[in-house]
Amino acid sequence: MFNKILIANRGEIACRVMETCRKMGLATVAVYSDADATARHVAMADEAVRLGPAPVAESYLRGDAIIQAALDTGAQAVHPGYGFLSENPDFAQKLADAGLVFIGPSADAIRAMGLKDAAKALMEEAGVPVVPGYHGDIQEDAFLAKQAEAIGYPVLIKAVAGGGGKGMRLVDEAKNFAAELSSARSEAATAFGNSDVLVEKFVQNPRHIEIQVFGDSHGNAVHLFERDCSLQRRHQKVIEEAPAPDMPDAVREAMGAAAVRAAKAIGYSGAGTIEFIVDGSGPLREDGFWFMEMNTRLQVEHPVTEAITGQDLVEWQLRVASGEPLPKSQEDLSINGWAFEARIYAEDAARGFLPSIGTLSHLAFPAGARADTGVRAGDAITPHYDPMIAKLVVHGATRAQALGKLEQALARTEVAGCVTNLAFLGALTRHEDFAAGRVDTGLIARDQESLVAEDEPTPQMWALAAVKAAGLDLAMPQKGFTLWEPLARTVPLDHKAGAQDVVLRALGEGKVHCTVNAESFEVATRDVWRIDGVKPDYRAVAHGGGISLFGAQTHHFALRNLLDRGASDEQGAGTILAPMPGTVKEVMVSAGDTVSKGDTLAILEAMKMEHRMTAPFDGVIAEVPVSAGGQVTDGALLIRMEDPEEADAA
């Protein structure tokens, strides 16, 4: 076994690996960019080495710098986590050439499964069923369009070197194929440095079920059962669970056997995942699943497998990489209960899931749930990396019990300082079909409007926030001489739904009289908070960013400075602003152009994704102050449009 390991990653996965290393008595080395100099994973490690500036190409993708850091610190092995260099065969080979152990499969195994087209051909040879499609080398647009026609719409365009939903487009009709192909190529080239794609049949009512496999250098291979990752948005997983709902034993056995055949076909060693697309239009069948891809690394959602099997998969990785045989045989493994994982992101569900940035002024996770995180209160969510805040994991004896625990855990998770998807995740746990196990990859898209709906704060919420902002819960009000009635204090609050002036009158004995517009309430703050005698189902927390009420939905309030003259919230209807900091990838229009509602005007690249800026109405382009390749800040003007009649009048 090794005695020192370098973790070539950041965030929650770096912290997760370090936790197992500590448990096993192994020293750890962190690497970091300038943006992560004070990050949690750096603080957790025994040693830390700077890689370079914030951009990943200048830091976390610098394989040679990482190898040198391992050699300089005396680390014997490198754990790649997921993302970055975790599935880069050249990096794995360079580590081996330097006398270092790559905690993962061989470079040959990564290379064999790294390109989706080659992997599908290999799986066909191994007797693993694959989805019908074109996986060849010819990449001419017209040829691929003909292949799509032959396969039959709808089809899925997928980057051959892709993952995480990047470089992937669903095409329903032939007329949209060219535009979606161009978009997929562009995103794939940015994310993976390879614009090649494959085209395959899109399975109706698909479920995404994957099998966790493990192999060792002694020729052994096992599976640790399945995970259902069907709850997705834009091909990105949102909530995962293990085992899969309504999975017959015969289908589980067939999928597990196929996954083990796939692993053995390439002499696989280490942790890997075989992803299957499954026909979810009816009961699961032994002939109703097809190989999609293999991830030659540890998955983001591995904790649900750990929860139902009782195994530490990172410990398995370390033991296998050091030359030990697998800790368990297939017969030793079994499923215990049910587990869910929800990915908490800094993103605004109501605004199309745009990533959010900001400093985490408050962060707290509930007892009884596992929270894998790479951030702490006071840390910043920056535009440089994936905006994941944490993975919340729960386990129960049954699916219903585990889902109830997840709903409660999400409602008791507290994040302030940036917008999150917590309310969206909570709404999913209450969704009728998901609760019943009726889930496919299109569920979120079908019901997205209701899932992202936001409630405005009630008068009681304004009152509670005002009392917290005034600090009247911290100590008994001072008694003094007043005439006729207690002294009143006005607390001006802002919320994204609007502004409100709340009038407070301290009544003594831990009670406050609150007036919100024409409504009045009595708030009791001693021991247990109550509003008109009723305990609220949300919690008030004061922090550097203001006041937050946490519950099924989170509401953030800020104290308004009455001396400030705020800018008008009225933006011109044709003012297209950058929703976040990023790079202008492409500009499709020039001043004077006439456009129609819904036309793509520009593409902004931020947080590893492309975001299309579209025309809000039929009009004329009045101003384009940006150009392709330019960097923009949050709220920067990208394009200004005018109504055609206004343009003619001018």
XYZ file of C-alpha atoms in Angstrom:
650
model
C 0.000 0.000 0.000
C 1.100 3.568 -0.696
C 1.933 6.017 2.092
C 1.380 9.303 0.206
C -1.095 10.151 -2.558
C -1.525 13.255 -4.697
C -5.107 14.142 -5.627
C -5.151 15.734 -9.074
C -8.491 17.455 -8.639
C -10.382 20.026 -6.614
C -13.684 20.572 -4.817
C -15.834 17.892 -3.252
C -14.192 14.906 -4.962
C -10.726 15.935 -3.744
C -12.100 16.249 -0.198
C -13.911 12.915 -0.556
C -10.713 11.088 -1.543
C -8.805 12.718 1.313
C -11.350 11.461 3.843
C -10.671 7.837 2.881
C -6.930 8.459 2.814
C -7.124 9.772 6.382
C -9.098 6.711 7.427
C -6.393 4.474 5.931
C -3.521 6.485 7.432
C -2.240 7.808 4.091
C -0.724 11.271 3.649
C -2.233 13.497 0.961
C -0.998 16.180 -1.415
C -3.390 18.725 -2.922
C -2.893 20.765 -6.055
C -4.592 24.093 -6.615
C -5.049 27.060 -8.906
C -4.813 30.675 -7.804
C -8.615 30.766 -7.500
C -8.452 27.821 -5.073
C -5.517 28.936 -2.933
C -7.654 28.941 0.234
C -10.079 26.191 -0.809
C -11.291 23.437 1.513
C -9.360 20.685 -0.267
C -6.143 22.656 0.160
C -6.803 23.080 3.886
C -7.584 19.368 4.309
C -4.409 18.086 2.641
C -1.097 17.480 4.389
C 0.725 19.330 1.595
C -0.363 21.526 -1.304
C 1.282 22.582 -4.572
C 0.277 25.534 -6.752
C -0.354 24.716 -10.414
C -1.061 28.127 -11.951
C -3.798 30.667 -12.700
C -7.534 29.947 -12.492
C -8.237 28.702 -16.054
C -8.156 24.894 -16.082
C -5.850 24.837 -19.099
C -3.286 26.685 -16.995
C -3.808 24.667 -13.810
C -5.778 21.444 -13.378
C -5.156 20.252 -16.952
C -1.377 20.700 -16.688
C -0.478 17.030 -16.524
C 3.278 17.598 -16.545
C 3.034 20.043 -13.623
C 0.949 17.567 -11.655
C 3.448 14.780 -12.277
C 6.301 17.020 -11.179
C 4.375 17.951 -8.023
C 3.947 14.253 -7.211
C 7.648 13.589 -7.716
C 8.711 16.654 -5.704
C 6.507 15.731 -2.729
C 7.348 12.025 -2.735
C 3.837 10.860 -3.592
C 3.772 7.338 -5.013
C 0.355 7.505 -6.665
C -2.080 10.012 -8.178
C -5.845 9.903 -7.776
C -7.520 11.831 -10.628
C -11.025 12.147 -9.142
C -13.498 12.752 -11.967
C -13.386 15.276 -14.797
C -10.151 17.074 -15.726
C -7.514 14.381 -16.456
C -9.382 11.396 -15.013
C -10.059 9.839 -18.430
C -6.965 11.067 -20.252
C -4.923 8.047 -21.413
C -1.837 10.146 -22.186
C -1.770 11.424 -18.612
C -2.121 7.882 -17.248
C 0.724 6.721 -19.458
C 3.002 9.613 -18.495
C 2.435 8.793 -14.818
C 3.470 5.198 -15.443
C 6.542 6.355 -17.385
C 7.487 8.559 -14.410
C 7.259 5.610 -12.031
C 4.002 6.778 -10.476
C 0.799 4.788 -10.067
C -2.373 6.072 -11.677
C -5.281 5.212 -9.370
C -7.509 4.088 -12.178
C -7.475 1.794 -15.211
C -4.594 1.418 -17.641
C -4.013 3.912 -20.421
C -5.012 1.216 -22.933
C -8.340 0.617 -21.167
C -9.093 4.349 -21.033
C -8.192 4.690 -24.692
C -10.378 1.738 -25.662
C -13.452 3.233 -24.001
C -12.632 6.926 -24.385
C -14.248 7.406 -27.794
C -17.909 6.438 -27.866
C -17.815 5.126 -31.438
C -14.853 2.793 -30.850
C -16.281 1.693 -27.499
C -19.595 0.683 -29.071
C -17.802 -1.433 -31.678
C -15.800 -3.116 -28.925
C -18.932 -3.813 -26.906
C -20.645 -5.393 -29.899
C -17.722 -7.794 -30.172
C -18.087 -8.629 -26.461
C -21.767 -9.460 -26.877
C -23.048 -6.322 -25.117
C -26.164 -4.856 -26.818
C -25.695 -1.341 -28.296
C -28.111 1.323 -29.547
C -28.561 1.433 -33.351
C -26.667 4.330 -34.894
C -23.694 5.574 -36.877
C -20.388 5.415 -35.005
C -17.938 5.718 -37.895
C -15.122 8.065 -38.875
C -16.849 9.961 -41.703
C -17.765 13.369 -40.296
C -19.091 15.318 -43.283
C -22.298 17.151 -42.403
C -24.266 15.861 -45.414
C -23.219 12.264 -44.732
C -24.252 12.456 -41.077
C -27.587 13.977 -42.094
C -28.221 10.988 -44.382
C -27.311 8.615 -41.555
C -29.816 10.364 -39.311
C -32.521 9.919 -41.957
C -31.669 6.226 -42.251
C -31.739 5.718 -38.468
C -35.061 7.574 -38.181
C -35.913 10.615 -36.091
C -35.676 11.444 -33.260
C -31.902 11.006 -33.124
C -29.241 11.982 -30.624
C -26.034 13.724 -31.715
C -23.264 12.973 -29.217
C -19.630 14.058 -29.002
C -17.479 10.937 -29.359
C -15.174 12.222 -26.618
C -18.007 13.665 -24.551
C -19.600 13.361 -21.171
C -21.748 15.325 -18.743
C -24.249 16.269 -21.453
C -21.756 18.483 -23.313
C -21.678 18.181 -27.084
C -25.045 16.392 -27.042
C -28.182 17.456 -28.915
C -31.582 15.828 -29.391
C -32.980 16.358 -32.911
C -36.663 15.719 -33.600
C -36.831 16.776 -37.254
C -34.516 16.761 -40.257
C -34.817 20.536 -40.719
C -33.087 21.115 -37.361
C -30.229 18.672 -37.881
C -27.664 21.052 -39.422
C -28.026 23.716 -36.731
C -27.906 21.219 -33.862
C -24.918 19.433 -35.413
C -23.008 22.724 -35.608
C -23.871 23.540 -32.003
C -22.852 20.081 -30.764
C -19.525 20.257 -32.619
C -18.740 23.696 -31.227
C -19.457 22.702 -27.635
C -17.549 19.418 -28.021
C -14.484 21.178 -29.423
C -14.452 23.584 -26.482
C -15.025 20.956 -23.805
C -12.942 18.062 -25.141
C -10.735 19.375 -27.941
C -12.478 16.989 -30.351
C -15.463 18.003 -32.503
C -16.260 14.525 -33.877
C -19.736 13.191 -33.174
C -21.808 10.054 -33.526
C -25.495 9.794 -34.349
C -27.767 7.237 -32.730
C -31.428 6.415 -32.324
C -33.128 8.217 -29.466
C -34.987 5.695 -27.342
C -38.507 6.883 -26.474
C -39.292 7.085 -22.727
C -35.680 6.222 -21.956
C -34.326 5.403 -18.535
C -30.652 5.850 -17.733
C -29.456 2.936 -15.610
C -25.788 2.308 -14.981
C -23.855 -0.540 -13.422
C -20.907 0.018 -11.071
C -18.079 -2.347 -12.031
C -14.719 -3.052 -10.457
C -11.774 -5.031 -11.752
C -8.298 -5.823 -10.459
C -4.907 -6.740 -11.886
C -5.516 -10.432 -11.090
C -8.253 -10.855 -13.700
C -11.196 -10.508 -11.309
C -14.225 -8.338 -12.056
C -17.487 -7.765 -10.191
C -20.436 -5.410 -10.318
C -21.877 -3.527 -7.342
C -25.402 -3.352 -8.753
C -27.161 -0.521 -10.481
C -27.923 3.167 -10.111
C -30.876 4.848 -11.768
C -29.825 8.243 -13.125
C -32.913 8.932 -15.225
C -33.804 12.196 -13.509
C -31.862 14.487 -15.823
C -31.924 17.990 -17.194
C -30.242 18.615 -20.545
C -28.564 15.194 -20.229
C -27.066 16.119 -16.872
C -27.967 14.057 -13.822
C -29.925 15.772 -11.042
C -30.995 13.097 -8.538
C -29.619 9.544 -8.593
C -30.795 6.506 -6.695
C -29.790 2.931 -5.994
C -31.148 0.422 -6.656
C -33.346 1.211 -9.682
C -37.123 1.300 -9.139
C -39.083 -1.706 -10.418
C -35.937 -3.613 -11.385
C -36.734 -7.346 -11.805
C -34.057 -9.685 -10.506
C -33.648 -11.254 -13.953
C -32.978 -7.883 -15.605
C -30.580 -6.867 -12.813
C -28.665 -10.106 -13.330
C -28.589 -9.666 -17.117
C -27.356 -6.056 -16.914
C -24.775 -6.924 -14.273
C -23.447 -9.820 -16.350
C -23.241 -7.620 -19.467
C -21.340 -4.966 -17.512
C -18.842 -7.493 -16.188
C -18.340 -8.850 -19.744
C -17.646 -5.307 -20.891
C -15.045 -4.789 -18.149
C -13.328 -8.108 -18.820
C -13.248 -7.431 -22.568
C -10.662 -4.687 -21.979
C -8.897 -6.221 -18.973
C -10.288 -3.504 -16.772
C -8.749 -2.673 -13.383
C -10.221 -0.164 -10.960
C -13.594 1.567 -10.686
C -15.733 2.020 -13.768
C -19.331 2.499 -14.776
C -21.175 0.904 -17.677
C -24.020 3.180 -18.678
C -27.091 1.680 -20.326
C -30.050 3.318 -22.012
C -33.161 1.365 -21.050
C -36.618 1.184 -22.634
C -38.887 2.642 -19.963
C -42.140 2.487 -21.947
C -43.203 -0.598 -19.968
C -41.807 -3.159 -17.516
C -38.024 -3.538 -17.734
C -36.981 -6.417 -19.996
C -33.836 -8.483 -20.410
C -33.758 -7.459 -24.091
C -34.656 -3.816 -23.432
C -31.290 -2.257 -22.522
C -28.387 -1.070 -24.649
C -24.810 0.006 -23.956
C -24.365 3.773 -24.061
C -20.831 4.406 -22.791
C -18.290 3.485 -20.158
C -16.890 5.972 -17.689
C -13.400 4.820 -16.776
C -13.341 6.560 -13.410
C -15.228 7.030 -10.181
C -18.667 8.574 -10.791
C -20.090 11.668 -9.123
C -22.978 9.507 -7.879
C -20.838 6.734 -6.350
C -22.074 7.487 -2.771
C -25.468 5.852 -3.412
C -23.689 2.608 -4.282
C -21.607 2.918 -1.131
C -24.778 3.444 0.903
C -26.581 0.293 -0.300
C -23.521 -2.002 -0.324
C -21.647 -0.739 2.734
C -18.425 -0.513 0.708
C -15.987 2.411 0.450
C -15.295 2.592 -3.288
C -12.339 4.948 -2.882
C -10.735 2.423 -0.528
C -11.355 -0.244 -3.171
C -9.613 1.997 -5.719
C -6.566 2.448 -3.501
C -6.277 -1.243 -2.688
C -6.655 -2.367 -6.309
C -4.172 0.279 -7.535
C -1.613 -0.961 -5.007
C -1.875 -4.483 -6.456
C -4.284 -6.091 -4.017
C -7.158 -8.281 -5.273
C -10.752 -7.077 -5.044
C -11.895 -6.870 -1.397
C -15.115 -8.800 -2.139
C -16.335 -11.452 -4.573
C -19.672 -11.182 -6.369
C -21.252 -13.590 -3.885
C -20.165 -11.357 -0.968
C -22.031 -8.323 -2.291
C -25.687 -7.569 -1.639
C -28.161 -4.668 -1.645
C -29.239 -3.165 1.663
C -32.072 -0.622 1.550
C -32.311 2.396 -0.730
C -30.261 5.542 -1.290
C -30.673 8.891 -3.053
C -28.169 11.570 -4.017
C -29.189 15.127 -4.902
C -26.715 17.499 -6.526
C -26.940 20.965 -4.990
C -25.796 23.583 -7.489
C -25.378 27.333 -7.476
C -27.862 27.873 -10.277
C -31.117 29.733 -10.819
C -33.798 27.238 -11.837
C -36.326 29.988 -12.537
C -33.959 31.603 -15.052
C -33.264 28.522 -17.127
C -30.793 27.066 -14.596
C -28.231 29.766 -15.233
C -25.171 29.279 -13.019
C -24.893 31.659 -10.095
C -21.812 33.101 -8.463
C -21.260 34.702 -5.083
C -19.749 34.272 -1.640
C -21.373 31.685 0.609
C -22.320 33.897 3.545
C -24.040 30.963 5.271
C -23.792 27.188 4.750
C -25.173 24.390 6.916
C -26.131 20.768 6.259
C -28.577 18.696 8.324
C -27.639 15.897 10.675
C -28.565 12.438 9.448
C -27.563 13.064 5.825
C -24.189 12.676 4.141
C -22.988 15.907 2.561
C -20.003 15.652 0.217
C -18.790 19.200 -0.319
C -15.717 21.154 -1.279
C -16.812 24.508 0.116
C -17.357 26.188 3.475
C -19.137 29.316 4.639
C -17.088 32.261 3.377
C -15.925 30.481 0.221
C -16.767 31.905 -3.192
C -18.558 30.199 -6.068
C -16.605 31.508 -9.063
C -17.230 31.348 -12.822
C -14.069 29.302 -13.325
C -15.372 25.855 -12.334
C -18.457 23.686 -12.079
C -20.902 25.415 -9.669
C -21.591 22.355 -7.501
C -21.984 23.197 -3.824
C -22.547 19.717 -2.426
C -23.990 16.257 -2.925
C -26.632 15.362 -0.341
C -26.976 11.608 0.240
C -29.577 9.746 2.305
C -30.244 6.055 3.015
C -33.392 4.293 4.175
C -34.819 0.823 4.541
C -37.251 1.384 1.655
C -37.509 3.735 -1.295
C -40.375 5.655 0.301
C -38.440 6.084 3.528
C -35.283 7.217 1.738
C -37.230 9.682 -0.414
C -38.884 11.140 2.693
C -35.455 11.577 4.258
C -34.219 13.335 1.119
C -37.125 15.777 1.124
C -36.472 16.620 4.788
C -32.711 16.908 4.293
C -33.138 19.320 1.374
C -35.578 21.459 3.368
C -33.073 21.645 6.240
C -30.054 22.479 4.072
C -29.138 26.155 4.396
C -27.232 28.032 1.686
C -27.042 31.811 1.401
C -24.882 34.057 -0.760
C -25.877 32.687 -4.155
C -28.974 31.302 -5.812
C -29.339 27.506 -5.556
C -31.490 24.724 -6.982
C -32.626 23.545 -3.529
C -36.300 24.390 -4.075
C -36.243 22.678 -7.476
C -34.758 19.532 -5.922
C -37.378 19.625 -3.173
C -40.147 19.916 -5.762
C -38.774 16.839 -7.522
C -38.976 14.786 -4.317
C -42.686 15.661 -4.143
C -43.394 14.984 -7.817
C -46.117 12.342 -8.113
C -44.424 10.274 -10.835
C -40.989 10.381 -9.242
C -42.389 9.445 -5.849
C -44.081 6.447 -7.481
C -40.884 5.405 -9.285
C -42.310 6.316 -12.703
C -39.289 8.184 -14.017
C -37.603 8.640 -17.376
C -35.106 11.141 -18.745
C -37.880 13.428 -20.039
C -39.708 13.927 -16.729
C -38.095 17.259 -15.833
C -38.543 18.717 -19.312
C -42.248 17.798 -19.329
C -42.997 19.403 -15.953
C -40.241 21.991 -15.713
C -42.573 24.970 -15.433
C -44.233 23.657 -12.290
C -40.988 22.319 -10.845
C -39.238 25.701 -10.997
C -42.242 27.782 -9.899
C -41.343 30.149 -7.063
C -43.698 31.335 -4.333
C -43.589 34.979 -3.301
C -42.930 35.596 0.400
C -46.047 35.785 2.547
C -46.690 38.717 4.930
C -45.727 36.393 7.777
C -42.344 35.793 6.113
C -41.727 39.529 5.751
C -42.558 39.916 9.444
C -40.254 37.133 10.540
C -37.391 38.454 8.402
C -37.845 41.959 9.803
C -37.749 40.761 13.413
C -34.567 38.810 12.661
C -33.020 41.786 10.849
C -33.782 44.041 13.827
C -32.085 41.591 16.189
C -35.114 41.456 18.478
C -34.600 37.736 19.008
C -31.154 38.226 20.548
C -32.146 39.781 23.868
C -35.126 41.120 25.750
C -36.011 44.661 24.631
C -34.937 47.377 27.008
C -37.846 48.722 29.022
C -38.158 52.475 29.178
C -40.596 55.342 29.439
C -42.975 55.626 26.461
C -46.258 57.432 25.910
C -49.423 55.434 25.138
C -47.783 52.596 23.147
C -44.417 50.927 22.490
C -41.995 52.736 20.213
C -42.252 51.744 16.534
C -39.364 50.932 14.252
C -39.553 50.611 10.467
C -37.412 47.896 8.862
C -37.044 48.398 5.078
C -36.450 45.049 3.340
C -35.724 44.052 -0.241
C -36.545 40.699 -1.842
C -36.325 39.763 -5.504
C -40.145 39.819 -5.494
C -40.146 43.481 -4.397
C -39.655 45.791 -1.408
C -41.517 46.110 1.846
C -41.394 48.373 4.901
C -42.228 46.371 8.014
C -43.223 48.240 11.184
C -42.149 46.622 14.464
C -43.314 47.399 17.996
C -41.573 45.579 20.842
C -44.132 44.351 23.349
C -41.702 42.937 25.901
C -41.495 39.352 27.129
C -39.967 38.256 23.824
C -42.908 39.399 21.684
C -42.997 41.808 18.756
C -46.023 43.325 17.025
C -45.418 43.429 13.243
C -47.352 45.322 10.578
C -46.939 44.400 6.915
C -49.106 46.632 4.737
C -52.491 46.368 6.425
C -51.866 43.030 8.126
C -50.601 42.664 11.684
C -48.972 39.722 13.451
C -47.495 38.941 16.826
C -44.114 37.263 16.623
C -42.844 35.439 19.708
C -39.079 34.896 19.741
C -38.447 33.322 23.141
C -37.336 29.645 22.970
C -39.503 28.699 19.960
C -40.445 31.211 17.280
C -44.176 31.584 16.733
C -46.329 33.813 14.535
C -49.776 34.398 16.064
C -49.132 31.339 18.193
C -48.179 29.039 15.285
C -44.652 27.697 14.825
C -43.519 28.498 11.244
C -42.202 25.754 8.977
C -39.161 27.788 7.999
C -36.107 29.036 9.871
C -34.714 32.589 9.956
C -30.938 33.027 9.782
C -29.019 36.313 9.813
C -25.723 36.404 7.912
C -23.408 38.813 6.147
C -25.631 38.901 3.075
C -28.848 39.706 4.925
C -31.625 37.476 6.255
C -32.587 34.084 4.852
C -35.690 32.016 5.551
C -35.000 28.336 4.947
C -37.670 25.700 4.343
C -39.288 24.033 1.329
C -38.219 27.171 -0.531
C -35.507 29.628 0.441
C -36.213 33.355 0.615
C -33.417 35.913 0.913
C -34.035 39.409 2.251
C -31.657 42.371 2.385
C -31.850 45.537 4.449
C -32.410 48.506 2.170
C -30.271 51.594 2.662
C -32.768 54.446 2.424
C -29.982 56.888 1.552
C -29.036 54.970 -1.572
C -30.640 55.939 -4.811
C -30.952 52.611 -6.548
C -30.815 52.192 -10.241
C -34.127 51.587 -11.955
C -35.127 47.976 -12.344
C -36.744 48.878 -15.626
C -34.474 47.523 -18.326
C -35.412 48.056 -21.935
C -37.236 45.017 -23.282
C -34.620 44.693 -26.006
C -31.597 44.963 -23.729
C -29.735 41.643 -23.786
C -27.431 41.415 -20.754
C -24.867 38.779 -19.816
C -26.488 36.551 -17.152
C -23.058 35.727 -15.709
C -19.350 36.383 -16.356
C -18.065 34.519 -19.404
C -16.568 34.565 -22.895
C -18.503 35.653 -25.957
C -18.203 32.531 -28.103
C -20.004 33.840 -31.167
C -22.006 36.863 -32.329
C -24.547 36.170 -35.078
C -25.841 39.717 -35.735
C -24.672 43.229 -36.540
C -26.225 46.650 -36.002
C -29.048 47.187 -38.466
C -29.960 43.501 -38.849
C -33.617 42.533 -38.668
C -34.316 39.519 -36.437
C -37.321 37.453 -35.373
C -38.352 36.460 -31.880
C -36.364 33.413 -30.755
C -33.440 33.941 -33.155
C -30.036 33.251 -31.632
C -28.150 36.544 -31.394
C -24.997 35.447 -29.577
C -23.541 32.528 -27.661
C -21.968 33.061 -24.237
C -19.623 30.407 -22.856
C -19.520 30.188 -19.049
C -18.934 27.432 -16.505
C -18.077 24.946 -19.279
C -21.447 25.358 -21.013
C -22.764 27.365 -23.970
C -25.694 29.723 -23.322
C -27.718 31.060 -26.268
C -28.857 34.674 -26.117
C -32.088 34.926 -28.128
C -34.244 37.770 -29.453
C -37.150 38.575 -27.091
C -39.285 39.979 -29.958
C -39.231 40.777 -33.675
C -37.005 43.800 -34.092
C -33.896 45.541 -35.354
C -30.418 45.273 -33.846
C -29.469 48.725 -32.586
C -26.137 48.069 -30.917
C -23.615 45.217 -30.565
C -20.837 46.394 -28.209
C -19.173 42.956 -27.925
C -17.299 40.664 -30.292
C -16.369 36.996 -30.399
C -13.616 36.113 -27.947
C -14.323 39.004 -25.622
C -14.672 38.587 -21.860
C -17.773 40.057 -20.225
C -18.881 40.548 -16.630
C -22.230 39.695 -15.077
C -24.846 42.170 -16.336
C -22.726 43.510 -19.208
C -24.602 44.737 -22.286
C -24.324 42.198 -25.099
C -26.897 43.422 -27.607
C -29.531 46.130 -27.744
C -32.629 45.728 -29.898
C -35.309 48.157 -31.004
C -38.886 47.750 -32.115
C -39.013 48.162 -35.929
C -41.409 51.118 -35.686
C -39.171 52.877 -33.129
C -36.146 52.274 -35.339
C -37.930 53.804 -38.366
C -39.032 56.818 -36.330
C -35.480 57.457 -35.223
